[in-house]
Amino acid sequence: MTAAEEASYGRFEAQAPEQAVLERFFFLDDADLDLVAQRRGDRNRLGFSLQLVTVRHLGTFLEDPLDVPTTVVDYVAGQVGVADPSCVKGYLERRPTRFEHQAEIAEVYGYVSYASAEAELIDWLDGQAWTTGDQPGPLFYAAVGWLRARRVLLPGVTTLRDEVASVRKKAETRLYAALARAVTGGQALELEKLLQVPERSRWSQLEMWRKAGKNTTGRGMVMALNRVSEIAGLHLGEVDVAGVPKRRLIALAKEGRNETATKLDRLPYEKKIATLLATVRWLEVSATDDALELFDVFMSNELIGRANKAAEKAALKRAPVVARHARVLKAVVELLLEAEGASEEIPLGLMWAMIEHQVGSRAQIAAAVEGIQEIIPPPQAEPEGQWREAVVERYATVRGFAKVLCEVVGFAATADAHKILAAMQELAHLLDLRETVKVPKGYLDARKVDLSVVPKGWWQKLVFPAGRPEETVDRNAYVFCVLEQFHTALKHRDIFAATSDRWSDPRARLLSGPAWENAKGPALGALLLPEQPDSLLAEHAGTLDAAWRTVSGGMTAGGDITVDTDGRMHLGKDDALEEPPSLKDLRTRVAGMIPRVDLSELVLEVMGWHPDFTASFTSAAGGSSRLTDLHVSVAALLTAHALNIGFGPVIADAPALTRDRLSHVDQHYIGSDSYAAANAVLIDAQGASDLAQAWGGGLVAAVDGMRFIVPVRSVDARPNPKYFHRKKGVTWLNMISDQSVGLAAKVVSGTPKDTLHFVDLLYNPDGGQRPEVLITDQGSYSDIVFGLVTLLGFDYRPVFADLPDAKLWRINRSADYGRLDRAARGKIDVEKVRRHWPDICRIAASIHTREVSAHDVIRILQRDGRPTDPGEAVANYGRIFKTLHVLTFVDDPAYRREMKAMRNLQEGRHALARHIFHGREGKLHQAYRDGQEDQLGALGLVINCVTLWNTVYLDHALTALREQGYPVLDADVVRLSAYVRRHINVHGHYSFQLPDLAGGRRTLRDPDHRDSNEE
């Protein structure tokens, strides 16, 4: 603990408590006042009362009972009727009085000594340390909370500190010993070998295993599978570690993957073996995830994507010939139709003579028929499937990994996909068998393959080509037929990997059995979902019916809301919200008053305002930092990452800014956990600002994605020509509140649509209140998404790109909704919702308790783009709230304005992000997801630094204007932006030494004086 932390233990904070804190913690009830009234004299009544509120608030009696903030003395004096609070100074004249009062308070209110609860506390601390692995700081304050909750008087700071440290040390020792004993002597030797650097190599085996493959080719797939095979070959995933909390294993693995082999080798034996065991087990899961991610990219982009392009090029190349054949056949058909309409039947011979005379010879017509036949899809085939003809020519690229994929990775499947998995597992045997059985080259024995897995359409045509040898199938086509279906089933998680995280079975993560029974009550209570849905559904039916009638009743001829003959609803365009001259002038004046600042100094200044910000950056190895000027190094790294400029421009002669120092801090102090902790400090600071509170209450959030091109080879980047042109990229999904601060973010490959990734942000904000209202674009919308998000307790408001295309629904089928009756053309199946309600509740509770991620649940509720039965039930439930959302949207201009304001706010933040992330043309040069998350995490943190800094100085400027008599209107203040940026320099000058700031703030500029640097 720091000296400041020790000094504040069991003491009042230097800052006087606010009125709300006084009312909550220092209020005396009737029983308290009756006890106080038994004292004689004002000084004794007030002194007794102060000791009472002190022990309640702090959990201990003070050595000096009067070492209490003046505001507390005054507040308590008012309650006990003491007119002159200064009389309490006489309370200490008789020394025994304070101790007599302490004893009486302890007896009446049940406070006990630390010694009486010490053994119980140690048992509790041991459990906490064993299951959580928390650092000493959090454990210390958790112990303080435990003692206060049980009215145990706090011991001295040294006593409790040493107790926590001792218990935690014993828990760590027990953890290392348990894991070290779990492996055999041979396995321990193999683990130690992983740290050795072989001759003629620069890296140990462990360090080489840490690096995932980026080569999206067949050879790259083989290398990725070899990595999985080598790690799995140690069989450490089979070691019994059931007695060790999963959280401890994850934390230990994180420590192992962040340390060099040299440092790991220097650890004490048991800790070294334990760390390596956890690390290798994590590596096995991670390597499997990486290999399957590579397989997904390879199939989607390299095979199917390229085959699609090849098919499109072939189609363009054939287009002139196809057009010529079509003209010939068109002419023939026209002649036949004319002949059919003739008064007399025309003989066949004469008909052919007419055709040959006007169109061409029979050979030409036969050639036209044959040419058109080539482009006609097989029966029951989708018309876009011609890429399959192109992909089968690339057999050589898949032969190597197709034979070993199922041998290296253990897969399982649902009943629907069992045949596909069996066919995939049999491929290795079939491809080797062809060498021993006399089958022509390029074919497989049809008697040895499962023909039932070949779907009708294109694959039937390719697997069973005309002219093939008897009882054979085309080898290339069959292999790709199985591979495509295997890949599709894997994406839908109908096939899943047991040793995986991202590609595991989401159904297995749903609450079930005793776990579901234990979680059901609390989870459904938190979500306000009943076990029996009848009353809830009846309430929703009434609400929906009333909404239809309200909106219909408010419609007028020639009004903004209209319904066309197809029942599609249209809404007139809202008038733009005018900007009064007072708002324009206020914006200009405050923009001219905000001080100019370099981004690097801005970050350093915000860190100086909030010491907890810097304290969030702790070493990955645990413990507090002892690095001098750590805040300077952190500020430099945040600046470099956020500006996308690398270390070079921020390196200087100062000890905290050398390349070695920055590299060390970047590896050991910078990461997702540190970012989240630091961001929580900024979120709380922004929420406490009066200006931010004028903008919103923090309960409305918007989620949107920024797209970044990734020009380096990366498995985690996907193509999308609309956003990335010919390159690949990622989406940085981020959530902001109506107070302008960023709450959470995550990186998603490519540009995913119709997913629930944003729910993961809602459940994992870095700080602040959990939002109640969520606004997104239409890309995240579907009826199933609407249902799930509403079940989870959020008011979901997606923006519709095309309102008339939004199908609207009703429950009351016999109701007449007047002008809107045609619009209410969908019928909600309430009975289906009722029938599947137990499954719906279990799914919602599983997401709420974080047993399964929301975007993985979509794989359970949909298959091949079509809802499963539970998915259809969730969709029906979602249609109730989707319709309510649309009806409110068209009827309430304020509702629309709030949505538009949040979307504009999100766009403003993205514009600021683009302004900051300007280096390397704004492209993200990180190949791996961890690196992408870290760099964009730094960007998000710096954006929040800018947001808070701007908010503070905007507030400062508004205060100055009010003091000058300038008319500041509240209606104008709420329309100011925290994302102004013209005063922030992001180019070429990066100082990490703050000027002397008188009063802790920079001097405001004169808005009437434009300096030479004014843009």
Short mmCIF file of N, CA and C in Angstrom, two decimals, residues 11-13 15-28 53-54 56-58 68-69 71-73 75-76 79 148:
data_model
loop_
_atom_site.label_atom_id
_atom_site.label_comp_id
_atom_site.label_asym_id
_atom_site.label_seq_id
_atom_site.Cartn_x
_atom_site.Cartn_y
_atom_site.Cartn_z
N ARG A 11 -10.00 6.62 8.22
CA ARG A 11 -10.05 8.06 8.44
C ARG A 11 -11.05 8.68 7.45
N PHE A 12 -11.52 9.86 7.79
CA PHE A 12 -12.36 10.60 6.86
C PHE A 12 -11.50 11.15 5.72
N GLU A 13 -12.10 11.24 4.54
CA GLU A 13 -11.39 11.81 3.40
C GLU A 13 -11.19 13.30 3.62
N GLN A 15 -11.62 15.64 1.51
CA GLN A 15 -12.70 16.39 0.91
C GLN A 15 -13.98 16.22 1.73
N ALA A 16 -14.63 17.29 2.05
CA ALA A 16 -15.85 17.24 2.86
C ALA A 16 -16.95 16.49 2.11
N PRO A 17 -17.69 15.63 2.80
CA PRO A 17 -18.74 14.87 2.12
C PRO A 17 -19.87 15.77 1.64
N GLU A 18 -20.48 15.41 0.51
CA GLU A 18 -21.59 16.18 -0.04
C GLU A 18 -22.86 15.90 0.76
N GLN A 19 -23.89 16.71 0.48
CA GLN A 19 -25.14 16.61 1.22
C GLN A 19 -25.76 15.22 1.09
N ALA A 20 -25.71 14.65 -0.12
CA ALA A 20 -26.31 13.32 -0.32
C ALA A 20 -25.61 12.27 0.53
N VAL A 21 -24.29 12.40 0.69
CA VAL A 21 -23.53 11.46 1.51
C VAL A 21 -23.88 11.66 2.98
N LEU A 22 -24.02 12.91 3.38
CA LEU A 22 -24.40 13.18 4.77
C LEU A 22 -25.75 12.55 5.09
N GLU A 23 -26.71 12.73 4.20
CA GLU A 23 -28.06 12.21 4.44
C GLU A 23 -28.08 10.70 4.46
N ARG A 24 -27.19 10.07 3.69
CA ARG A 24 -27.20 8.61 3.61
C ARG A 24 -26.49 7.95 4.79
N PHE A 25 -25.35 8.50 5.20
CA PHE A 25 -24.50 7.81 6.16
C PHE A 25 -24.49 8.44 7.57
N PHE A 26 -24.95 9.67 7.70
CA PHE A 26 -24.81 10.36 8.98
C PHE A 26 -26.15 10.77 9.59
N PHE A 27 -27.20 10.14 9.10
CA PHE A 27 -28.53 10.43 9.61
C PHE A 27 -28.78 9.63 10.89
N LEU A 28 -29.34 10.26 11.90
CA LEU A 28 -29.66 9.61 13.16
C LEU A 28 -31.16 9.36 13.24
N VAL A 53 -21.73 8.03 14.49
CA VAL A 53 -21.73 8.10 13.02
C VAL A 53 -20.36 7.73 12.46
N THR A 54 -19.30 7.99 13.23
CA THR A 54 -17.95 7.65 12.77
C THR A 54 -17.80 6.13 12.63
N ARG A 56 -20.06 3.91 12.31
CA ARG A 56 -20.93 3.42 11.24
C ARG A 56 -20.30 3.64 9.86
N HIS A 57 -19.72 4.82 9.70
CA HIS A 57 -19.19 5.18 8.38
C HIS A 57 -17.83 4.55 8.11
N LEU A 58 -16.97 4.56 9.13
CA LEU A 58 -15.59 4.10 8.92
C LEU A 58 -15.35 2.66 9.37
N VAL A 68 -13.01 14.98 12.68
CA VAL A 68 -14.17 14.79 11.80
C VAL A 68 -14.36 16.06 10.99
N PRO A 69 -14.73 15.94 9.69
CA PRO A 69 -14.96 17.15 8.88
C PRO A 69 -16.00 18.07 9.52
N THR A 71 -18.30 19.81 8.23
CA THR A 71 -19.65 19.64 7.70
C THR A 71 -20.39 18.51 8.42
N VAL A 72 -19.66 17.45 8.80
CA VAL A 72 -20.28 16.36 9.55
C VAL A 72 -20.68 16.83 10.94
N VAL A 73 -19.79 17.61 11.59
CA VAL A 73 -20.09 18.14 12.93
C VAL A 73 -21.36 18.98 12.88
N TYR A 75 -23.75 18.96 10.62
CA TYR A 75 -24.94 18.18 10.25
C TYR A 75 -25.45 17.39 11.46
N VAL A 76 -24.55 16.77 12.19
CA VAL A 76 -24.96 15.98 13.36
C VAL A 76 -25.47 16.90 14.48
N GLN A 79 -29.02 17.75 14.12
CA GLN A 79 -29.96 16.67 14.42
C GLN A 79 -30.17 16.50 15.93
N ARG A 148 -16.71 -4.43 8.03
CA ARG A 148 -17.73 -3.40 8.28
C ARG A 148 -19.12 -3.99 8.20
#
